[in-house]
Short mmCIF file of N, CA and C in Angstrom, two decimals:
data_model
loop_
_atom_site.label_atom_id
_atom_site.label_comp_id
_atom_site.label_asym_id
_atom_site.label_seq_id
_atom_site.Cartn_x
_atom_site.Cartn_y
_atom_site.Cartn_z
N MET P 8 6.27 181.01 -92.55
CA MET P 8 6.76 181.81 -93.62
C MET P 8 6.20 181.34 -94.95
N PRO P 9 4.93 181.49 -95.15
CA PRO P 9 4.31 181.06 -96.38
C PRO P 9 4.82 181.82 -97.60
N SER P 10 5.20 183.07 -97.42
CA SER P 10 5.64 183.84 -98.59
C SER P 10 6.96 183.30 -99.15
N ASP P 11 7.84 182.75 -98.29
CA ASP P 11 9.09 182.18 -98.77
C ASP P 11 8.83 180.93 -99.60
N ARG P 12 7.91 180.10 -99.15
CA ARG P 12 7.60 178.87 -99.89
C ARG P 12 6.93 179.19 -101.22
N ALA P 13 6.08 180.16 -101.24
CA ALA P 13 5.37 180.51 -102.47
C ALA P 13 6.32 181.14 -103.49
N SER P 14 7.33 181.86 -103.03
CA SER P 14 8.22 182.53 -103.97
C SER P 14 9.30 181.61 -104.51
N ALA P 15 9.57 180.48 -103.85
CA ALA P 15 10.62 179.56 -104.32
C ALA P 15 10.31 179.01 -105.71
N PRO P 16 9.10 178.48 -105.99
CA PRO P 16 8.83 178.00 -107.36
C PRO P 16 8.89 179.13 -108.38
N LEU P 17 8.47 180.32 -107.97
CA LEU P 17 8.50 181.47 -108.87
C LEU P 17 9.95 181.80 -109.25
N ARG P 18 10.86 181.79 -108.28
CA ARG P 18 12.28 182.05 -108.54
C ARG P 18 12.86 180.98 -109.45
N GLU P 19 12.50 179.72 -109.21
CA GLU P 19 13.02 178.63 -110.02
C GLU P 19 12.55 178.77 -111.46
N SER P 20 11.29 179.13 -111.67
CA SER P 20 10.79 179.27 -113.04
C SER P 20 11.44 180.46 -113.74
N ARG P 21 11.69 181.55 -113.01
CA ARG P 21 12.38 182.70 -113.59
C ARG P 21 13.80 182.31 -113.98
N SER P 22 14.48 181.60 -113.09
CA SER P 22 15.85 181.17 -113.36
C SER P 22 15.89 180.26 -114.57
N SER P 23 14.93 179.34 -114.66
CA SER P 23 14.88 178.42 -115.79
C SER P 23 14.62 179.19 -117.09
N ARG P 24 13.70 180.14 -117.05
CA ARG P 24 13.43 180.95 -118.24
C ARG P 24 14.65 181.76 -118.63
N ARG P 25 15.36 182.29 -117.66
CA ARG P 25 16.56 183.06 -117.95
C ARG P 25 17.61 182.20 -118.63
N ARG P 26 17.77 180.96 -118.13
CA ARG P 26 18.74 180.06 -118.75
C ARG P 26 18.36 179.75 -120.19
N VAL P 27 17.08 179.50 -120.43
CA VAL P 27 16.62 179.21 -121.79
C VAL P 27 16.84 180.41 -122.69
N LEU P 28 16.46 181.60 -122.22
CA LEU P 28 16.64 182.80 -123.02
C LEU P 28 18.12 183.09 -123.27
N ALA P 29 18.96 182.87 -122.27
CA ALA P 29 20.40 183.07 -122.45
C ALA P 29 20.96 182.10 -123.48
N ALA P 30 20.53 180.86 -123.41
CA ALA P 30 21.00 179.86 -124.38
C ALA P 30 20.55 180.22 -125.79
N LEU P 31 19.30 180.64 -125.94
CA LEU P 31 18.81 181.05 -127.26
C LEU P 31 19.57 182.26 -127.78
N GLY P 32 19.86 183.20 -126.90
CA GLY P 32 20.63 184.37 -127.30
C GLY P 32 22.03 184.00 -127.75
N ALA P 33 22.66 183.07 -127.04
CA ALA P 33 24.01 182.64 -127.42
C ALA P 33 24.00 181.95 -128.77
N VAL P 34 23.02 181.10 -129.00
CA VAL P 34 22.91 180.40 -130.29
C VAL P 34 22.67 181.40 -131.42
N ALA P 35 21.78 182.35 -131.20
CA ALA P 35 21.50 183.36 -132.23
C ALA P 35 22.74 184.20 -132.51
N SER P 36 23.47 184.59 -131.48
CA SER P 36 24.68 185.38 -131.67
C SER P 36 25.73 184.60 -132.45
N ALA P 37 25.93 183.35 -132.09
CA ALA P 37 26.94 182.54 -132.78
C ALA P 37 26.57 182.31 -134.23
N SER P 38 25.30 182.10 -134.51
CA SER P 38 24.91 181.82 -135.89
C SER P 38 25.02 183.05 -136.77
N THR P 39 24.76 184.23 -136.23
CA THR P 39 24.90 185.44 -137.04
C THR P 39 26.32 185.96 -137.05
N ALA P 40 27.16 185.50 -136.15
CA ALA P 40 28.54 185.95 -136.11
C ALA P 40 29.40 185.26 -137.15
N GLY P 41 28.92 184.19 -137.73
CA GLY P 41 29.68 183.53 -138.77
C GLY P 41 30.47 182.34 -138.29
N CYS P 42 30.37 181.96 -137.04
CA CYS P 42 31.18 180.87 -136.52
C CYS P 42 30.52 179.52 -136.67
N SER P 43 29.25 179.47 -136.85
CA SER P 43 28.59 178.18 -137.00
C SER P 43 27.93 178.07 -138.36
N GLY P 44 28.47 178.77 -139.30
CA GLY P 44 27.91 178.73 -140.64
C GLY P 44 27.70 180.13 -141.16
N VAL P 45 26.83 180.25 -142.12
CA VAL P 45 26.57 181.53 -142.74
C VAL P 45 25.17 181.98 -142.43
N LEU P 46 24.87 183.19 -142.80
CA LEU P 46 23.52 183.67 -142.62
C LEU P 46 22.58 182.88 -143.51
N PRO P 47 21.38 182.57 -143.07
CA PRO P 47 20.47 181.75 -143.85
C PRO P 47 20.22 182.35 -145.24
N GLY P 48 20.24 181.47 -146.24
CA GLY P 48 19.93 181.90 -147.59
C GLY P 48 21.06 182.58 -148.33
N ARG P 49 22.24 182.63 -147.77
CA ARG P 49 23.34 183.34 -148.40
C ARG P 49 24.29 182.34 -149.05
N ASP P 50 23.85 181.60 -150.05
CA ASP P 50 24.73 180.61 -150.64
C ASP P 50 24.98 180.82 -152.12
N SER P 51 24.71 182.01 -152.64
CA SER P 51 24.99 182.26 -154.04
C SER P 51 26.49 182.33 -154.26
N GLY P 52 26.96 181.81 -155.37
CA GLY P 52 28.39 181.81 -155.65
C GLY P 52 29.15 180.80 -154.83
N ARG P 53 28.51 179.80 -154.33
CA ARG P 53 29.11 178.84 -153.41
C ARG P 53 30.04 177.88 -154.14
N THR P 54 31.16 177.55 -153.50
CA THR P 54 32.04 176.49 -153.96
C THR P 54 32.19 175.51 -152.81
N ASP P 55 32.98 174.48 -153.02
CA ASP P 55 33.11 173.45 -151.99
C ASP P 55 33.81 173.93 -150.73
N ASP P 56 34.85 174.73 -150.87
CA ASP P 56 35.61 175.17 -149.70
C ASP P 56 35.11 176.50 -149.18
N PRO P 57 34.64 176.55 -147.94
CA PRO P 57 34.21 177.84 -147.38
C PRO P 57 35.42 178.74 -147.11
N ILE P 58 35.18 180.02 -147.11
CA ILE P 58 36.22 181.00 -146.83
C ILE P 58 36.24 181.26 -145.33
N GLU P 59 37.42 181.28 -144.75
CA GLU P 59 37.57 181.59 -143.33
C GLU P 59 38.17 182.98 -143.17
N VAL P 60 37.94 183.58 -142.00
CA VAL P 60 38.50 184.88 -141.67
C VAL P 60 39.46 184.69 -140.51
N THR P 61 40.69 185.16 -140.68
CA THR P 61 41.71 185.06 -139.63
C THR P 61 42.19 186.46 -139.29
N VAL P 62 42.29 186.74 -137.99
CA VAL P 62 42.71 188.06 -137.52
C VAL P 62 43.91 187.90 -136.59
N LEU P 63 44.93 188.72 -136.82
CA LEU P 63 46.13 188.72 -135.98
C LEU P 63 46.25 190.08 -135.31
N ASN P 64 46.37 190.07 -133.99
CA ASN P 64 46.63 191.29 -133.23
C ASN P 64 48.14 191.34 -133.00
N ASP P 65 48.84 192.14 -133.77
CA ASP P 65 50.30 192.23 -133.67
C ASP P 65 50.73 193.40 -132.78
N THR P 66 49.83 193.84 -131.90
CA THR P 66 50.16 194.94 -130.99
C THR P 66 50.56 194.38 -129.63
N SER P 67 50.96 195.28 -128.74
CA SER P 67 51.37 194.85 -127.40
C SER P 67 50.24 194.96 -126.38
N SER P 68 49.01 195.22 -126.85
CA SER P 68 47.88 195.30 -125.93
C SER P 68 46.68 194.55 -126.51
N THR P 69 45.72 194.28 -125.65
CA THR P 69 44.49 193.60 -126.07
C THR P 69 43.72 194.51 -127.03
N ALA P 70 43.13 193.91 -128.05
CA ALA P 70 42.38 194.69 -129.03
C ALA P 70 41.10 193.97 -129.42
N GLN P 71 40.09 194.75 -129.72
CA GLN P 71 38.85 194.22 -130.30
C GLN P 71 38.80 194.69 -131.74
N ILE P 72 38.73 193.73 -132.65
CA ILE P 72 38.75 194.02 -134.07
C ILE P 72 37.48 193.46 -134.69
N ALA P 73 36.67 194.34 -135.24
CA ALA P 73 35.43 193.92 -135.87
C ALA P 73 35.67 193.72 -137.36
N VAL P 74 35.10 192.65 -137.90
CA VAL P 74 35.25 192.34 -139.32
C VAL P 74 33.86 192.12 -139.90
N ARG P 75 33.62 192.77 -141.02
CA ARG P 75 32.34 192.62 -141.71
C ARG P 75 32.64 192.35 -143.18
N VAL P 76 32.06 191.29 -143.72
CA VAL P 76 32.26 190.91 -145.12
C VAL P 76 30.90 190.99 -145.81
N THR P 77 30.89 191.63 -146.99
CA THR P 77 29.65 191.75 -147.75
C THR P 77 29.82 191.14 -149.14
N ASP P 78 28.69 190.81 -149.76
CA ASP P 78 28.72 190.25 -151.11
C ASP P 78 28.54 191.39 -152.13
N ALA P 79 28.38 191.04 -153.41
CA ALA P 79 28.27 192.04 -154.48
C ALA P 79 27.05 192.93 -154.34
N GLU P 80 26.01 192.46 -153.65
CA GLU P 80 24.80 193.26 -153.43
C GLU P 80 24.87 194.04 -152.12
N ALA P 81 26.04 194.08 -151.51
CA ALA P 81 26.28 194.77 -150.23
C ALA P 81 25.51 194.13 -149.07
N GLU P 82 25.14 192.87 -149.22
CA GLU P 82 24.50 192.12 -148.14
C GLU P 82 25.58 191.52 -147.25
N MET P 83 25.39 191.61 -145.95
CA MET P 83 26.36 191.06 -145.01
C MET P 83 26.35 189.53 -145.07
N ILE P 84 27.53 188.95 -145.26
CA ILE P 84 27.64 187.49 -145.27
C ILE P 84 28.51 186.99 -144.11
N PHE P 85 29.17 187.91 -143.41
CA PHE P 85 29.97 187.55 -142.23
C PHE P 85 30.13 188.78 -141.37
N SER P 86 30.02 188.61 -140.06
CA SER P 86 30.22 189.71 -139.13
C SER P 86 30.65 189.13 -137.79
N ARG P 87 31.74 189.65 -137.27
CA ARG P 87 32.23 189.15 -135.99
C ARG P 87 33.18 190.16 -135.36
N VAL P 88 33.19 190.21 -134.03
CA VAL P 88 34.16 191.00 -133.29
C VAL P 88 35.13 190.02 -132.65
N PHE P 89 36.40 190.16 -132.98
CA PHE P 89 37.45 189.33 -132.41
C PHE P 89 38.08 190.08 -131.24
N SER P 90 38.11 189.48 -130.06
CA SER P 90 38.79 190.05 -128.90
C SER P 90 40.07 189.25 -128.71
N LEU P 91 41.19 189.91 -128.98
CA LEU P 91 42.47 189.21 -128.98
C LEU P 91 43.47 189.86 -128.05
N GLY P 92 44.20 189.04 -127.33
CA GLY P 92 45.29 189.51 -126.51
C GLY P 92 46.46 189.93 -127.38
N PRO P 93 47.50 190.49 -126.76
CA PRO P 93 48.67 190.91 -127.52
C PRO P 93 49.29 189.75 -128.29
N GLU P 94 49.61 190.01 -129.55
CA GLU P 94 50.27 189.04 -130.42
C GLU P 94 49.53 187.71 -130.50
N LYS P 95 48.21 187.76 -130.52
CA LYS P 95 47.37 186.56 -130.63
C LYS P 95 46.65 186.55 -131.97
N MET P 96 46.30 185.34 -132.41
CA MET P 96 45.60 185.15 -133.67
C MET P 96 44.38 184.29 -133.44
N ALA P 97 43.31 184.57 -134.17
CA ALA P 97 42.10 183.75 -134.10
C ALA P 97 41.46 183.72 -135.48
N GLY P 98 40.79 182.63 -135.74
CA GLY P 98 40.10 182.48 -137.01
C GLY P 98 38.70 181.98 -136.78
N CYS P 99 37.84 182.27 -137.71
CA CYS P 99 36.46 181.87 -137.58
C CYS P 99 35.78 181.98 -138.93
N GLY P 100 34.70 181.26 -139.05
CA GLY P 100 33.85 181.48 -140.19
C GLY P 100 33.79 180.35 -141.17
N ALA P 101 32.80 180.40 -141.92
CA ALA P 101 32.57 179.46 -143.01
C ALA P 101 31.74 180.22 -144.03
N ILE P 102 32.37 181.16 -144.71
CA ILE P 102 31.66 181.99 -145.68
C ILE P 102 31.45 181.17 -146.94
N GLU P 103 30.20 180.95 -147.27
CA GLU P 103 29.86 180.14 -148.44
C GLU P 103 29.65 181.01 -149.68
N ALA P 104 29.13 182.22 -149.51
CA ALA P 104 28.89 183.11 -150.64
C ALA P 104 30.21 183.76 -151.07
N THR P 105 30.22 184.33 -152.26
CA THR P 105 31.43 184.99 -152.75
C THR P 105 31.51 186.40 -152.19
N PRO P 106 32.57 186.72 -151.46
CA PRO P 106 32.72 188.06 -150.89
C PRO P 106 33.02 189.10 -151.97
N ALA P 107 32.63 190.33 -151.69
CA ALA P 107 32.96 191.45 -152.57
C ALA P 107 33.82 192.46 -151.85
N SER P 108 33.52 192.71 -150.56
CA SER P 108 34.33 193.67 -149.81
C SER P 108 34.47 193.24 -148.36
N VAL P 109 35.54 193.75 -147.75
CA VAL P 109 35.85 193.46 -146.35
C VAL P 109 36.04 194.79 -145.65
N HIS P 110 35.42 194.93 -144.48
CA HIS P 110 35.57 196.14 -143.67
C HIS P 110 36.01 195.70 -142.28
N ALA P 111 37.13 196.25 -141.83
CA ALA P 111 37.65 195.93 -140.50
C ALA P 111 37.84 197.24 -139.74
N PHE P 112 37.52 197.21 -138.44
CA PHE P 112 37.70 198.41 -137.64
C PHE P 112 37.88 198.05 -136.18
N THR P 113 38.45 199.00 -135.43
CA THR P 113 38.68 198.81 -134.00
C THR P 113 37.93 199.88 -133.22
N ALA P 114 37.86 199.68 -131.91
CA ALA P 114 37.19 200.66 -131.04
C ALA P 114 37.97 201.97 -130.99
N ASP P 115 39.27 201.91 -131.33
CA ASP P 115 40.11 203.12 -131.31
C ASP P 115 39.93 203.99 -132.54
N GLY P 116 39.08 203.58 -133.47
CA GLY P 116 38.83 204.38 -134.65
C GLY P 116 39.64 203.97 -135.88
N VAL P 117 40.49 202.98 -135.75
CA VAL P 117 41.25 202.49 -136.89
C VAL P 117 40.30 201.69 -137.77
N SER P 118 40.32 201.94 -139.07
CA SER P 118 39.46 201.16 -139.96
C SER P 118 40.10 201.04 -141.34
N ARG P 119 39.65 200.02 -142.05
CA ARG P 119 40.11 199.82 -143.42
C ARG P 119 39.05 199.00 -144.15
N THR P 120 38.78 199.40 -145.39
CA THR P 120 37.86 198.68 -146.25
C THR P 120 38.59 198.36 -147.54
N TRP P 121 38.42 197.12 -148.02
CA TRP P 121 39.05 196.74 -149.28
C TRP P 121 38.17 195.75 -150.01
N ARG P 122 38.40 195.70 -151.33
CA ARG P 122 37.70 194.73 -152.17
C ARG P 122 38.31 193.36 -151.95
N TYR P 123 37.47 192.33 -151.95
CA TYR P 123 37.97 190.96 -151.88
C TYR P 123 38.51 190.63 -153.27
N ALA P 124 39.82 190.68 -153.40
CA ALA P 124 40.46 190.43 -154.69
C ALA P 124 41.81 189.78 -154.45
N PRO P 125 41.80 188.53 -154.03
CA PRO P 125 43.08 187.88 -153.76
C PRO P 125 43.92 187.75 -155.02
N ASP P 126 45.18 188.12 -154.91
CA ASP P 126 46.12 188.01 -156.01
C ASP P 126 47.25 187.10 -155.54
N LEU P 127 46.91 185.82 -155.43
CA LEU P 127 47.88 184.85 -154.91
C LEU P 127 48.77 184.34 -156.03
N PRO P 128 50.00 183.96 -155.70
CA PRO P 128 50.89 183.38 -156.72
C PRO P 128 50.27 182.13 -157.33
N ALA P 129 50.70 181.81 -158.54
CA ALA P 129 50.13 180.68 -159.29
C ALA P 129 50.30 179.35 -158.57
N ASP P 130 51.33 179.21 -157.73
CA ASP P 130 51.55 177.93 -157.06
C ASP P 130 50.58 177.67 -155.90
N PHE P 131 49.77 178.68 -155.54
CA PHE P 131 48.72 178.47 -154.54
C PHE P 131 47.55 177.80 -155.25
N GLU P 132 47.17 176.64 -154.78
CA GLU P 132 46.08 175.91 -155.42
C GLU P 132 44.83 175.96 -154.55
N CYS P 133 44.06 177.03 -154.69
CA CYS P 133 42.80 177.12 -153.97
C CYS P 133 41.80 177.87 -154.85
N ASP P 134 40.54 177.45 -154.79
CA ASP P 134 39.50 178.10 -155.58
C ASP P 134 39.23 179.51 -155.06
N ARG P 135 39.08 179.62 -153.76
CA ARG P 135 38.79 180.91 -153.13
C ARG P 135 39.72 181.07 -151.94
N ALA P 136 40.31 182.23 -151.82
CA ALA P 136 41.28 182.47 -150.75
C ALA P 136 40.59 182.88 -149.46
N ASP P 137 41.17 182.44 -148.34
CA ASP P 137 40.71 182.87 -147.03
C ASP P 137 41.12 184.31 -146.80
N ILE P 138 40.35 185.01 -145.98
CA ILE P 138 40.61 186.42 -145.68
C ILE P 138 41.41 186.51 -144.39
N GLY P 139 42.46 187.30 -144.42
CA GLY P 139 43.25 187.53 -143.22
C GLY P 139 43.52 189.01 -143.06
N LEU P 140 43.74 189.41 -141.82
CA LEU P 140 44.15 190.79 -141.58
C LEU P 140 44.98 190.86 -140.31
N THR P 141 45.87 191.84 -140.29
CA THR P 141 46.75 192.05 -139.16
C THR P 141 46.57 193.47 -138.65
N LEU P 142 46.33 193.62 -137.34
CA LEU P 142 46.37 194.93 -136.70
C LEU P 142 47.82 195.13 -136.29
N ARG P 143 48.51 196.05 -136.98
CA ARG P 143 49.94 196.26 -136.74
C ARG P 143 50.19 197.18 -135.56
N ARG P 144 51.43 197.18 -135.11
CA ARG P 144 51.83 198.02 -133.97
C ARG P 144 51.63 199.51 -134.23
N ASP P 145 51.75 199.93 -135.49
CA ASP P 145 51.56 201.34 -135.81
C ASP P 145 50.08 201.72 -135.93
N GLY P 146 49.19 200.75 -135.69
CA GLY P 146 47.75 201.01 -135.70
C GLY P 146 47.08 200.74 -137.03
N ALA P 147 47.85 200.43 -138.06
CA ALA P 147 47.27 200.16 -139.37
C ALA P 147 46.71 198.74 -139.44
N ILE P 148 45.74 198.55 -140.31
CA ILE P 148 45.18 197.23 -140.58
C ILE P 148 45.70 196.79 -141.94
N GLU P 149 46.37 195.65 -141.97
CA GLU P 149 46.96 195.13 -143.19
C GLU P 149 46.22 193.87 -143.64
N PRO P 150 45.58 193.91 -144.82
CA PRO P 150 44.88 192.71 -145.32
C PRO P 150 45.85 191.73 -145.96
N TRP P 151 45.48 190.45 -145.93
CA TRP P 151 46.24 189.41 -146.61
C TRP P 151 45.30 188.25 -146.92
N TYR P 152 45.77 187.35 -147.75
CA TYR P 152 44.98 186.19 -148.15
C TYR P 152 45.81 184.93 -148.00
N SER P 153 45.13 183.81 -147.79
CA SER P 153 45.81 182.52 -147.73
C SER P 153 44.85 181.44 -148.21
N CYS P 154 45.39 180.25 -148.43
CA CYS P 154 44.54 179.12 -148.85
C CYS P 154 44.21 178.27 -147.65
#
């Protein structure tokens, strides 16, 4: 069975290439999703504390909630899809640039866009507020901020 022996190294090299390509794809996805930093070159308006994005699924079913944050020039500085079980919360990101707007939407067609304009009480001591949003049981997306 010479054909079996000849095809074994070929299969191994294909498998190895697939693993390498899969790993590169995962790294590229994570870096552009905002979980391992920011998009390259997007550090204008930077302060010491990065801004994080936190999403709460306050519904009784699993939801996928996409969040996109842009700067004043409408350049994307954060983008991620959060897949959350019922009543689960997740956070991610290290936004270094100053956000201008936040757009959140679901696969069900629910969406909301708002300006990044935290109006926190004076006793909150933070330079830049983290972005939060809640997908409520009635289907609405409610934005909020925290330090």
